[in-house]
PDB file of C-alpha atoms and ligand atoms in Angstrom:
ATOM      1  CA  UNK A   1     -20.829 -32.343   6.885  1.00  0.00           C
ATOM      2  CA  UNK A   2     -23.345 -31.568   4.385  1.00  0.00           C
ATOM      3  CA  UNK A   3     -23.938 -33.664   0.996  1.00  0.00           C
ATOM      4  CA  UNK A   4     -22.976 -31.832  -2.006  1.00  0.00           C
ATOM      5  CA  UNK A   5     -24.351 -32.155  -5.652  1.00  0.00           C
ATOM      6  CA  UNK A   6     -23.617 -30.975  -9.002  1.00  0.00           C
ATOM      7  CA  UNK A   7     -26.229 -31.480 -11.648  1.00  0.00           C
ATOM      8  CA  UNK A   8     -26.464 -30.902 -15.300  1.00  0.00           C
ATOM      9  CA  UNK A   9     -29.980 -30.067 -16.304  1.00  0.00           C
ATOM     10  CA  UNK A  10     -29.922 -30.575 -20.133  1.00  0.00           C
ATOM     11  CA  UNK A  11     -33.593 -29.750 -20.962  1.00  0.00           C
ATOM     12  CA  UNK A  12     -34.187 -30.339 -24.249  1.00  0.00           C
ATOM     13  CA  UNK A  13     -30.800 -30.950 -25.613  1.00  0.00           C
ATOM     14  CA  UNK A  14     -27.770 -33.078 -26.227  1.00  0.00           C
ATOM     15  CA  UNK A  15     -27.822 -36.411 -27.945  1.00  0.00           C
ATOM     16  CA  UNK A  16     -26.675 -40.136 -27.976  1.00  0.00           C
ATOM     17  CA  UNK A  17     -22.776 -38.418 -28.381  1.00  0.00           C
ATOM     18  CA  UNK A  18     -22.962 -35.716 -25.714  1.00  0.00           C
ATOM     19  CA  UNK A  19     -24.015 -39.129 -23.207  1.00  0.00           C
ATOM     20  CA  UNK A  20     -21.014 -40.970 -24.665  1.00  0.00           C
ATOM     21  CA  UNK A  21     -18.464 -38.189 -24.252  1.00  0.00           C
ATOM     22  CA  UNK A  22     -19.556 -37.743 -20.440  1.00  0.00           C
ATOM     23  CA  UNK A  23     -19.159 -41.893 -20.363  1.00  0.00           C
ATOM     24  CA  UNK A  24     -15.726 -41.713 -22.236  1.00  0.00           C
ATOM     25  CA  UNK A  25     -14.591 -38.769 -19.735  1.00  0.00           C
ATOM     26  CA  UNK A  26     -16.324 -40.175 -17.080  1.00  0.00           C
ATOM     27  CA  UNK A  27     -13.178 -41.061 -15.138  1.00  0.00           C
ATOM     28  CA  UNK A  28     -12.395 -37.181 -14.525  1.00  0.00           C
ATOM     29  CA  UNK A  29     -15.421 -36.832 -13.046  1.00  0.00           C
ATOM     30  CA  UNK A  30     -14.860 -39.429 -10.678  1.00  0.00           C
ATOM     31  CA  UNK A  31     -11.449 -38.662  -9.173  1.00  0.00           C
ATOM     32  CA  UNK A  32     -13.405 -35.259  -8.514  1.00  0.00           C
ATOM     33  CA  UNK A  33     -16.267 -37.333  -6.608  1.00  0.00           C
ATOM     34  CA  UNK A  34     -16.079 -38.190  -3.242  1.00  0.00           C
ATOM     35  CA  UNK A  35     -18.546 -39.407  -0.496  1.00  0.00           C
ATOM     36  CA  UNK A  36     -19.462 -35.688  -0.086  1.00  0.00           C
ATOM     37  CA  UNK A  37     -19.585 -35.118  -3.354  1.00  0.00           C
ATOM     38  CA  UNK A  38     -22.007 -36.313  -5.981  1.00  0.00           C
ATOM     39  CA  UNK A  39     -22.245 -35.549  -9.878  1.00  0.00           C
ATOM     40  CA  UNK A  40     -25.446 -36.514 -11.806  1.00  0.00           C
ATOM     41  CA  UNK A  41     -26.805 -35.651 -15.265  1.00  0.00           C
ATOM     42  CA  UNK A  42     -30.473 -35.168 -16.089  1.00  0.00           C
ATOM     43  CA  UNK A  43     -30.598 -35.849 -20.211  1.00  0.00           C
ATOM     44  CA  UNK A  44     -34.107 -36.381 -21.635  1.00  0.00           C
ATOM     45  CA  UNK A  45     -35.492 -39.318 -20.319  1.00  0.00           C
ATOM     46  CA  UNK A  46     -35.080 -41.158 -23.838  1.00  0.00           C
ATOM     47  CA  UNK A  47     -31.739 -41.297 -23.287  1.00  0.00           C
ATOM     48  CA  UNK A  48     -31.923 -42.362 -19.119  1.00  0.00           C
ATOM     49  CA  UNK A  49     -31.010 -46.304 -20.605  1.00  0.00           C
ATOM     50  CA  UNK A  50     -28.911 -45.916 -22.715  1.00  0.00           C
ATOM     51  CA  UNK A  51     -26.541 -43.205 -19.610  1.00  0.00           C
ATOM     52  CA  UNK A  52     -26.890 -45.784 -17.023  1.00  0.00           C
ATOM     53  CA  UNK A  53     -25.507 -48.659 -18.631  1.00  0.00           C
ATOM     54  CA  UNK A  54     -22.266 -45.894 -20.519  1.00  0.00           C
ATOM     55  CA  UNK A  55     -22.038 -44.744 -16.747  1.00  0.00           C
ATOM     56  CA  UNK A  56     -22.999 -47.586 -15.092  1.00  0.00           C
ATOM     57  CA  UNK A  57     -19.152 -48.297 -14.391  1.00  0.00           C
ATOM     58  CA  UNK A  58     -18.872 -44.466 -13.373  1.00  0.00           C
ATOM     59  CA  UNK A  59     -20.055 -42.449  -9.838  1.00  0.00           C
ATOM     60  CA  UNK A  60     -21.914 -40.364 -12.384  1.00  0.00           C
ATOM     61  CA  UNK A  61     -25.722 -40.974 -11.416  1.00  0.00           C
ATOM     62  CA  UNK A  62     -28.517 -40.219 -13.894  1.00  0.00           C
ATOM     63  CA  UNK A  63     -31.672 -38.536 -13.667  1.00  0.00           C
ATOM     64  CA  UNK A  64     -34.746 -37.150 -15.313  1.00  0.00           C
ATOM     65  CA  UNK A  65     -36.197 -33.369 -15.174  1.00  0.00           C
ATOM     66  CA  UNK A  66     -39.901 -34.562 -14.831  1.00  0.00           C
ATOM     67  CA  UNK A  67     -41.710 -37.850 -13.848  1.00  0.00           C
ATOM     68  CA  UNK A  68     -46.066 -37.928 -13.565  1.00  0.00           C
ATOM     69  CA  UNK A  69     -47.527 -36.759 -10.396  1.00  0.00           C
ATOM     70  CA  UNK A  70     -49.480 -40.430 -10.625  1.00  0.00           C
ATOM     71  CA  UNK A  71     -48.601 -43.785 -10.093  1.00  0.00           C
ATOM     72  CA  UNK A  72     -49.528 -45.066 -13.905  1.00  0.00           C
ATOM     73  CA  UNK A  73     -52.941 -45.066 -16.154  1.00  0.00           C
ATOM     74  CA  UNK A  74     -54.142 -43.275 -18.809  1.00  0.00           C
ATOM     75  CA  UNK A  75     -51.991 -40.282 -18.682  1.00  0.00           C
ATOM     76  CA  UNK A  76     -50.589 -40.248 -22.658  1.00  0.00           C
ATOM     77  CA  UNK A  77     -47.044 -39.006 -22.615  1.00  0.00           C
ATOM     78  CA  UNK A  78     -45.952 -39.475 -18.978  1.00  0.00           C
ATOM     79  CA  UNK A  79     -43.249 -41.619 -17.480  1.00  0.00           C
ATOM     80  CA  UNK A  80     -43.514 -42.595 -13.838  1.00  0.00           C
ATOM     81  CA  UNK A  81     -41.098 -42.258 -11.105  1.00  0.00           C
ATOM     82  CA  UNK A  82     -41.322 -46.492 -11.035  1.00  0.00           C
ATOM     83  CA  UNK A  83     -40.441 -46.749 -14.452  1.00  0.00           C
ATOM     84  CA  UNK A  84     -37.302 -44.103 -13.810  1.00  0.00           C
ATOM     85  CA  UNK A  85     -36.112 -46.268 -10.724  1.00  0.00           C
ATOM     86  CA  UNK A  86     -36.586 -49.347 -12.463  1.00  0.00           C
ATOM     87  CA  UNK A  87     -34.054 -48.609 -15.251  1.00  0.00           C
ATOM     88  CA  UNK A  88     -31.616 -46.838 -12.525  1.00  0.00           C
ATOM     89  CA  UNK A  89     -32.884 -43.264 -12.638  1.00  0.00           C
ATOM     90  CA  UNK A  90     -31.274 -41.472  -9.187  1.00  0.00           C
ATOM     91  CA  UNK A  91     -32.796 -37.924  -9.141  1.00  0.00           C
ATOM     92  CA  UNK A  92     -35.708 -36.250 -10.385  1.00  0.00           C
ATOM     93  CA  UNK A  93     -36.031 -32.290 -11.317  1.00  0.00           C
ATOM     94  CA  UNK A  94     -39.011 -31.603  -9.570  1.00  0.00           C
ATOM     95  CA  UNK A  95     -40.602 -28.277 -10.219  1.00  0.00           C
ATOM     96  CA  UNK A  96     -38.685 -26.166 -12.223  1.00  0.00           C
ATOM     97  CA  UNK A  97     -39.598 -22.557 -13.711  1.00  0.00           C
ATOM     98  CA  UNK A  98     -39.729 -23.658 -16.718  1.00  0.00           C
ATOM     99  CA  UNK A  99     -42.462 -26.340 -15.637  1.00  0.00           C
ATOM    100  CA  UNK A 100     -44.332 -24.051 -13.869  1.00  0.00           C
ATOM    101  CA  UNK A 101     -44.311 -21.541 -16.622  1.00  0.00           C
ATOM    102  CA  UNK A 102     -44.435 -23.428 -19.760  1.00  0.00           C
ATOM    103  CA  UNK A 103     -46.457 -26.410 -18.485  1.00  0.00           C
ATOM    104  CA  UNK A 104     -48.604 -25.104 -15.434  1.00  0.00           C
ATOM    105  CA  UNK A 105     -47.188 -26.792 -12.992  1.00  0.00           C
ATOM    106  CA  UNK A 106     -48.420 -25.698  -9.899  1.00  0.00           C
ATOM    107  CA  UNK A 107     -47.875 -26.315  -5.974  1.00  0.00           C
ATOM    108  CA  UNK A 108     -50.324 -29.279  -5.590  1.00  0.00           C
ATOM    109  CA  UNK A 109     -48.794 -31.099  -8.606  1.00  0.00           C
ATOM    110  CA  UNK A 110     -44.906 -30.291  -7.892  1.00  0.00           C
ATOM    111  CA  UNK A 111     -46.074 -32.009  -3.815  1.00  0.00           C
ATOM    112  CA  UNK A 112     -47.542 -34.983  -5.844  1.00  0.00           C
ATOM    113  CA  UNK A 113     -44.526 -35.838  -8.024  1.00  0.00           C
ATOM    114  CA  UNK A 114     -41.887 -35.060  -4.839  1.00  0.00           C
ATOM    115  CA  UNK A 115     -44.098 -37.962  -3.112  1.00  0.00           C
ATOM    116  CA  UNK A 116     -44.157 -40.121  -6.303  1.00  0.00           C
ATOM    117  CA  UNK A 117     -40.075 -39.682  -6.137  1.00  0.00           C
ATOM    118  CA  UNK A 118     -39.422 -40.368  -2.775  1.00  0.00           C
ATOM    119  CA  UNK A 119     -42.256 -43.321  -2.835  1.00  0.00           C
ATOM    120  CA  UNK A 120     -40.018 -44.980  -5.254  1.00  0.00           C
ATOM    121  CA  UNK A 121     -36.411 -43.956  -3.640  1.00  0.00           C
ATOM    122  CA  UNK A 122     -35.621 -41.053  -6.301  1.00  0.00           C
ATOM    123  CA  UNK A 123     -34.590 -38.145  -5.205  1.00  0.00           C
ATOM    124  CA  UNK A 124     -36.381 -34.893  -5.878  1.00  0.00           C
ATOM    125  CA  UNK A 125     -34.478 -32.153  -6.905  1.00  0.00           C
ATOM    126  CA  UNK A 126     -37.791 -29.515  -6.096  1.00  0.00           C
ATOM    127  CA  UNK A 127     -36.799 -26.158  -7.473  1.00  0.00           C
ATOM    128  CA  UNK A 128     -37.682 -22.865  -6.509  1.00  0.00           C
ATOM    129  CA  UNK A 129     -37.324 -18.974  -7.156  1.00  0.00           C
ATOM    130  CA  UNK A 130     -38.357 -15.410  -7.722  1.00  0.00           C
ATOM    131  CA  UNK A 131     -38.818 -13.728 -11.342  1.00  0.00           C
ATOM    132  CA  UNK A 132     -37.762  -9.847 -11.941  1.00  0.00           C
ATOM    133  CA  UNK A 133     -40.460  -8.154 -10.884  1.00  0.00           C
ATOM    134  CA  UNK A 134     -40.667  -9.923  -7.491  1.00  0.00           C
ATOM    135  CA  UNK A 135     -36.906  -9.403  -7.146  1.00  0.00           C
ATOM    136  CA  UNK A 136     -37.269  -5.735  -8.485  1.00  0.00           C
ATOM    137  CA  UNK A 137     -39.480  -5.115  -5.963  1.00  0.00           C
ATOM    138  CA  UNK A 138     -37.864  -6.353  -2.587  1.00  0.00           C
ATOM    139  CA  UNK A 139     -40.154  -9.424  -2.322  1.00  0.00           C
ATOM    140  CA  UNK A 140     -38.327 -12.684  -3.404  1.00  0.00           C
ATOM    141  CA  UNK A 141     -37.830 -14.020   0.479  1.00  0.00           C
ATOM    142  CA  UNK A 142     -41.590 -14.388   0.867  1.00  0.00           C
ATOM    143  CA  UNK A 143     -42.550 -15.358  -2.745  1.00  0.00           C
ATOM    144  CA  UNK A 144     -39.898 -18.333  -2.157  1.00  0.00           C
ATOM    145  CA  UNK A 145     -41.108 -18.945   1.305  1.00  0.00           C
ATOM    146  CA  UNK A 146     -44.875 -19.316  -0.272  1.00  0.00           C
ATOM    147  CA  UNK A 147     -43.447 -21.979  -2.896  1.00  0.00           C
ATOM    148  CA  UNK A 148     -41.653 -23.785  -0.060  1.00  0.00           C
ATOM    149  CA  UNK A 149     -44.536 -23.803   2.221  1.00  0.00           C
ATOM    150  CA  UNK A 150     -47.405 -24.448  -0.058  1.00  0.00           C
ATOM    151  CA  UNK A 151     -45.268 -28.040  -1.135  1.00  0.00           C
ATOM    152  CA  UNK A 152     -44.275 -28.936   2.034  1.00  0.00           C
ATOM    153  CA  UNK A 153     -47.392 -28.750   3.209  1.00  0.00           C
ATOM    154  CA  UNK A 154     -49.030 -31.120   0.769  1.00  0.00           C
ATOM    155  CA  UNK A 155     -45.564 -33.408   1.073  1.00  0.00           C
ATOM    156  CA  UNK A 156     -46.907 -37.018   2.728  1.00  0.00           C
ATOM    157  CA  UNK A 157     -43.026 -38.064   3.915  1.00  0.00           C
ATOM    158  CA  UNK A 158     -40.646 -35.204   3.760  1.00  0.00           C
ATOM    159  CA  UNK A 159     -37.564 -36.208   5.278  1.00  0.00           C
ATOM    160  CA  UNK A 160     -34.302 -34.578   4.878  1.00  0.00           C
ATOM    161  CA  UNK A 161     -31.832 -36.773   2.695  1.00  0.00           C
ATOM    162  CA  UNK A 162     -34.611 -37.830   0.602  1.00  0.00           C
ATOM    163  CA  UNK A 163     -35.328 -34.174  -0.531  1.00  0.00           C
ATOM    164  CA  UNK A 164     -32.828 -31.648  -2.588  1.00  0.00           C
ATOM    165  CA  UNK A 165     -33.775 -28.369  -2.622  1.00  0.00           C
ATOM    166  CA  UNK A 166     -32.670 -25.626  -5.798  1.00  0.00           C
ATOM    167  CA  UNK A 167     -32.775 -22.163  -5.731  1.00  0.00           C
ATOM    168  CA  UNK A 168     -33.003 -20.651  -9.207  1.00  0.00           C
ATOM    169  CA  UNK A 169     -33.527 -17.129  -9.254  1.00  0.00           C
ATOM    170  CA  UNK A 170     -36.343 -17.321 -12.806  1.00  0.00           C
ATOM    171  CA  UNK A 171     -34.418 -13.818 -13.938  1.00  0.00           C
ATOM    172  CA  UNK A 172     -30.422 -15.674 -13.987  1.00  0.00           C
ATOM    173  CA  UNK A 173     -31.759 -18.797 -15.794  1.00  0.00           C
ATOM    174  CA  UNK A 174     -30.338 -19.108 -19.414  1.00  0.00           C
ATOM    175  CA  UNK A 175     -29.756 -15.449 -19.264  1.00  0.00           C
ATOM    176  CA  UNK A 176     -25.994 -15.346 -18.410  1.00  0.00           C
ATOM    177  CA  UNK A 177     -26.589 -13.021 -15.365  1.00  0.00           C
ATOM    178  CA  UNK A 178     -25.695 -14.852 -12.347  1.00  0.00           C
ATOM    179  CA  UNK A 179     -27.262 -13.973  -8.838  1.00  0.00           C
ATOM    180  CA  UNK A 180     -24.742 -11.655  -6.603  1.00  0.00           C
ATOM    181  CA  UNK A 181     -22.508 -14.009  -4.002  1.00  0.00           C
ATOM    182  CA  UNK A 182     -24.553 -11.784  -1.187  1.00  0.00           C
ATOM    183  CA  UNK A 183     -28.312 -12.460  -3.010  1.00  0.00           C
ATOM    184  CA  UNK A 184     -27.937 -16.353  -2.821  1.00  0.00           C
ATOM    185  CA  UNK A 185     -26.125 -16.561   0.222  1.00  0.00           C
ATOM    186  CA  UNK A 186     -29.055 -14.772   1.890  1.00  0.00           C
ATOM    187  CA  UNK A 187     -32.005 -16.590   0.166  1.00  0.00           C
ATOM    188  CA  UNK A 188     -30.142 -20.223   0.676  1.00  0.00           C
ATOM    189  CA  UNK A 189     -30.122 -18.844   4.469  1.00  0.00           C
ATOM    190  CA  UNK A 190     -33.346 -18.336   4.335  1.00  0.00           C
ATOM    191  CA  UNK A 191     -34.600 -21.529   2.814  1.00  0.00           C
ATOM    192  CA  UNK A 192     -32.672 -23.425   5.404  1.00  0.00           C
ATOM    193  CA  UNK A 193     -35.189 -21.645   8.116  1.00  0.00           C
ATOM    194  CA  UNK A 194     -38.088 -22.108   6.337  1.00  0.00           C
ATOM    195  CA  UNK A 195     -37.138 -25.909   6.383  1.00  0.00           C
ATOM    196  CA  UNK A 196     -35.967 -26.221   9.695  1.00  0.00           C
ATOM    197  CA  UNK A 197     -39.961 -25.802  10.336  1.00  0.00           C
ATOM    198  CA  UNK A 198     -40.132 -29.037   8.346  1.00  0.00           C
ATOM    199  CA  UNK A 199     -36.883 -31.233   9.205  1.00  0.00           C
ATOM    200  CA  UNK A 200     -33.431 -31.229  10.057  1.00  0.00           C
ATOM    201  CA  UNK A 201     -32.290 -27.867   8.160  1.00  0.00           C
ATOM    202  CA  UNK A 202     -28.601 -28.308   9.036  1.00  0.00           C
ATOM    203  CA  UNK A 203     -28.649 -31.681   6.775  1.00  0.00           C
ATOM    204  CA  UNK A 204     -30.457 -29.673   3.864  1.00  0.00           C
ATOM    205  CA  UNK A 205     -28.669 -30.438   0.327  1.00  0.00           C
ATOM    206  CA  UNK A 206     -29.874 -26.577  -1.173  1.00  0.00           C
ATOM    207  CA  UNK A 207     -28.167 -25.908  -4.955  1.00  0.00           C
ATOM    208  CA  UNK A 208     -28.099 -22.632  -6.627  1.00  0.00           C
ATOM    209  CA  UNK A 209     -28.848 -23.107 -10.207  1.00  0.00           C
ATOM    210  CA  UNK A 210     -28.480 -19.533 -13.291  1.00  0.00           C
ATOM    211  CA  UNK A 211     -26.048 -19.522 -15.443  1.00  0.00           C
ATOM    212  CA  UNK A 212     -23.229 -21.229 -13.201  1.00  0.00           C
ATOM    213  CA  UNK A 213     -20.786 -21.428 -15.052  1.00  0.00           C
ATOM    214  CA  UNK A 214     -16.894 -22.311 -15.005  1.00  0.00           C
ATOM    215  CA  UNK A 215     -16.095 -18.735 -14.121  1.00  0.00           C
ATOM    216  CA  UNK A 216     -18.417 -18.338 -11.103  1.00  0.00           C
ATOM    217  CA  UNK A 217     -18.864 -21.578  -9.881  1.00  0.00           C
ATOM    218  CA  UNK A 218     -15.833 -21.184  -7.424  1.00  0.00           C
ATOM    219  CA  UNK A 219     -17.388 -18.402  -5.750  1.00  0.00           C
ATOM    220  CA  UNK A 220     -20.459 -19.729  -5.503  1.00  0.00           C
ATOM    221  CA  UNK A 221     -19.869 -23.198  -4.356  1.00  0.00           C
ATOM    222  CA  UNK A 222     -17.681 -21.445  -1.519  1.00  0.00           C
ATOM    223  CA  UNK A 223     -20.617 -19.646  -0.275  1.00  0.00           C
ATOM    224  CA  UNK A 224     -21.544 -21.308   3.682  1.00  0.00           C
ATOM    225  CA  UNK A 225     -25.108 -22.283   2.422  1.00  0.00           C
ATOM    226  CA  UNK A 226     -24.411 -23.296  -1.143  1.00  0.00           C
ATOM    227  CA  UNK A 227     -24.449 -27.079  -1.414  1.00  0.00           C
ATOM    228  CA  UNK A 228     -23.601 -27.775  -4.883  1.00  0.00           C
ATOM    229  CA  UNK A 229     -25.436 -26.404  -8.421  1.00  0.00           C
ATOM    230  CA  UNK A 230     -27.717 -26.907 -10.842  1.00  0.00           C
ATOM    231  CA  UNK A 231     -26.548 -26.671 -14.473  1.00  0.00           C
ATOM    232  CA  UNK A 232     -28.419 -25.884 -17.488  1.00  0.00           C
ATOM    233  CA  UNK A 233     -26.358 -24.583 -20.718  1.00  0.00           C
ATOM    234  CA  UNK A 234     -22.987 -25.315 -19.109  1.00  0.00           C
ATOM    235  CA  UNK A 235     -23.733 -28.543 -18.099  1.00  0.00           C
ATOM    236  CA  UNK A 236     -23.877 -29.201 -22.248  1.00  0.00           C
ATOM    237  CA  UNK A 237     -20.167 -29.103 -22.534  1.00  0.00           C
ATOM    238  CA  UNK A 238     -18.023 -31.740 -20.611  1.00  0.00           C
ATOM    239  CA  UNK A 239     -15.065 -29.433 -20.102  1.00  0.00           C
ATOM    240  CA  UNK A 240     -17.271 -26.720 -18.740  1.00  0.00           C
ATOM    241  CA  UNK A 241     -19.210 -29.267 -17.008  1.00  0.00           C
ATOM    242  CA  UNK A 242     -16.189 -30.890 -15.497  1.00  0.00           C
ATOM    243  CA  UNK A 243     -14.842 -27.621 -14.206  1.00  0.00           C
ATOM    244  CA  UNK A 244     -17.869 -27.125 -12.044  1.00  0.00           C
ATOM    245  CA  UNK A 245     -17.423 -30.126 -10.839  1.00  0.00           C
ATOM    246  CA  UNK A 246     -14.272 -29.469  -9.436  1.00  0.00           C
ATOM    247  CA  UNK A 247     -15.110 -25.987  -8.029  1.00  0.00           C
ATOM    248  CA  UNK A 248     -17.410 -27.656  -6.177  1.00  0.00           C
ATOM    249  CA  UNK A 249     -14.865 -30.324  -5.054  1.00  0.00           C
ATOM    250  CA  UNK A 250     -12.298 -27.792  -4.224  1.00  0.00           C
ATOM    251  CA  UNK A 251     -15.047 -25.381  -2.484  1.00  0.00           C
ATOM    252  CA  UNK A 252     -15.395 -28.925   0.240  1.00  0.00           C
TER     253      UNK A 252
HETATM  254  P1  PGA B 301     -28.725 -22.228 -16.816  1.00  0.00           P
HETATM  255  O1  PGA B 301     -30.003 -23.090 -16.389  1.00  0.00           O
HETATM  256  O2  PGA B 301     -27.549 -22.780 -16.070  1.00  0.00           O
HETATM  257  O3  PGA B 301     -28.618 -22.401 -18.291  1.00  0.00           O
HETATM  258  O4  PGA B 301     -29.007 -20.803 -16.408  1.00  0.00           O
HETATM  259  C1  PGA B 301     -30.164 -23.537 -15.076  1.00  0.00           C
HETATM  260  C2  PGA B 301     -31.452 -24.308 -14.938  1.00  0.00           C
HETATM  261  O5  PGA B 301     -32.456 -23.913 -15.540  1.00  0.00           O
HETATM  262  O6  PGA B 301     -31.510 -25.312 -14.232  1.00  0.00           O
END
């Protein structure tokens, strides 16, 4: 049986309350955990301390949505995958559109931080997907194919279990429309070939991540290639949060 993971993505939001209301709730989460089953939030990495030690009594595991594509040096503003596992860090957003977009991320960086993660036993969470226009026009198998291949191909150790892989459709992110059961279903399929190029596909951990929410998550989790989800605005509210979780639990 496949790993499963649910993931709050909190971007740049939440506080030193929102980590202590997870850590006072943090007992709901884990009767919804199991050894299938994982839950992990990604605050800003100011606040990766202080969640580890609330949670440190907690299956909850902690991550960060960026580390530096080097090792350390003069790079003002960065924070290293060795200083994330040394204070506990578990998983690393790797990639995201919002990266990408609003910080030029590109393919050769996204492979160096995914080897800076695993180098250091984080995992990456590397994220892909389409935006509109590639959807709109029939093309989003082989623009996420390109984003899957260009990274794995500049990956030094890619090994399944040390790799996550999320599919985030750039057009359902933050936008309330969700992708269509059929539309991930088909594109998770398809990143599962692309990998089995790579590694033991069958093993994969692939999340779909836009606007999950409590409503949908059910459906979605229950989808044969869906592995668990990646949360951004519902992953700001424990309830909502929590409810996930357990679609995911109850999905197996
Ligand atoms: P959303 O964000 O759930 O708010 O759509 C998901 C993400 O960007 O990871």
């Amino acid at each position: 049986m496949r790993q499963s993971l649910v993931v709050g993505n909190w971007k740049l939001n939440g506080d030193q309350q929102l980590v202590e209301q997870f850590a006072k709730r943090s007992a709901e989460f884990d009767q919804q955990s199991s050894s299938n089953l994982e839950v992990a939030i990604c605050p800003p990495a100011v606040y990766l301390v202080s969640a580890v030690a609330q949670l440190s009594r907690s299956k909850i595991k902690v991550g960060v949505q960026n580390i530096a594509a080097q090792t350390n040096g003069a790079f003002t503003g960065e924070i290293s995958s060795e200083m994330v596992a040394e204070l506990g860090g578990r998983y690393a957003i790797i990639g995201h559109s919002e990266r990408r977009e609003l910080f030029f991320e590109n393919s050769q960086n996204i492979a160096e931080k995914i080897d800076q993660a695993i180098s250091q036993g984080i995992v990456p969470i590397f994220c892909c997907g389409e935006p509109l226009e590639v959807r709109e026009a029939g093309n989003q198998a082989g623009f996420v194919e390109q984003q899957l291949r260009q990274v794995f191909a500049a990956i030094s150790e890619l090994a399944v279990g040390k790799i996550v892989i999320a599919y985030e459709p750039i057009w359902a992110i933050g936008t309330g429309k969700t992708a269509s059961s059929g539309q991930v279903d088909e594109m998770h399929r398809h990143i599962r070939e692309v990998f089995s190029d790579y590694g033991d596909a069958e093993a994969l951990c692939i999340l779909y991540g836009g606007s999950v929410k409590p409503e949908n998550a059910l459906e979605l989790m229950s989808l044969q290639n869906v592995d668990g989800a990646l949360v951004g605005g519902a992953s700001l509210k424990v309830d909502d949060f929590l409810s996930i979780v357990s679609a995911a639990a109850s999905a197996g």
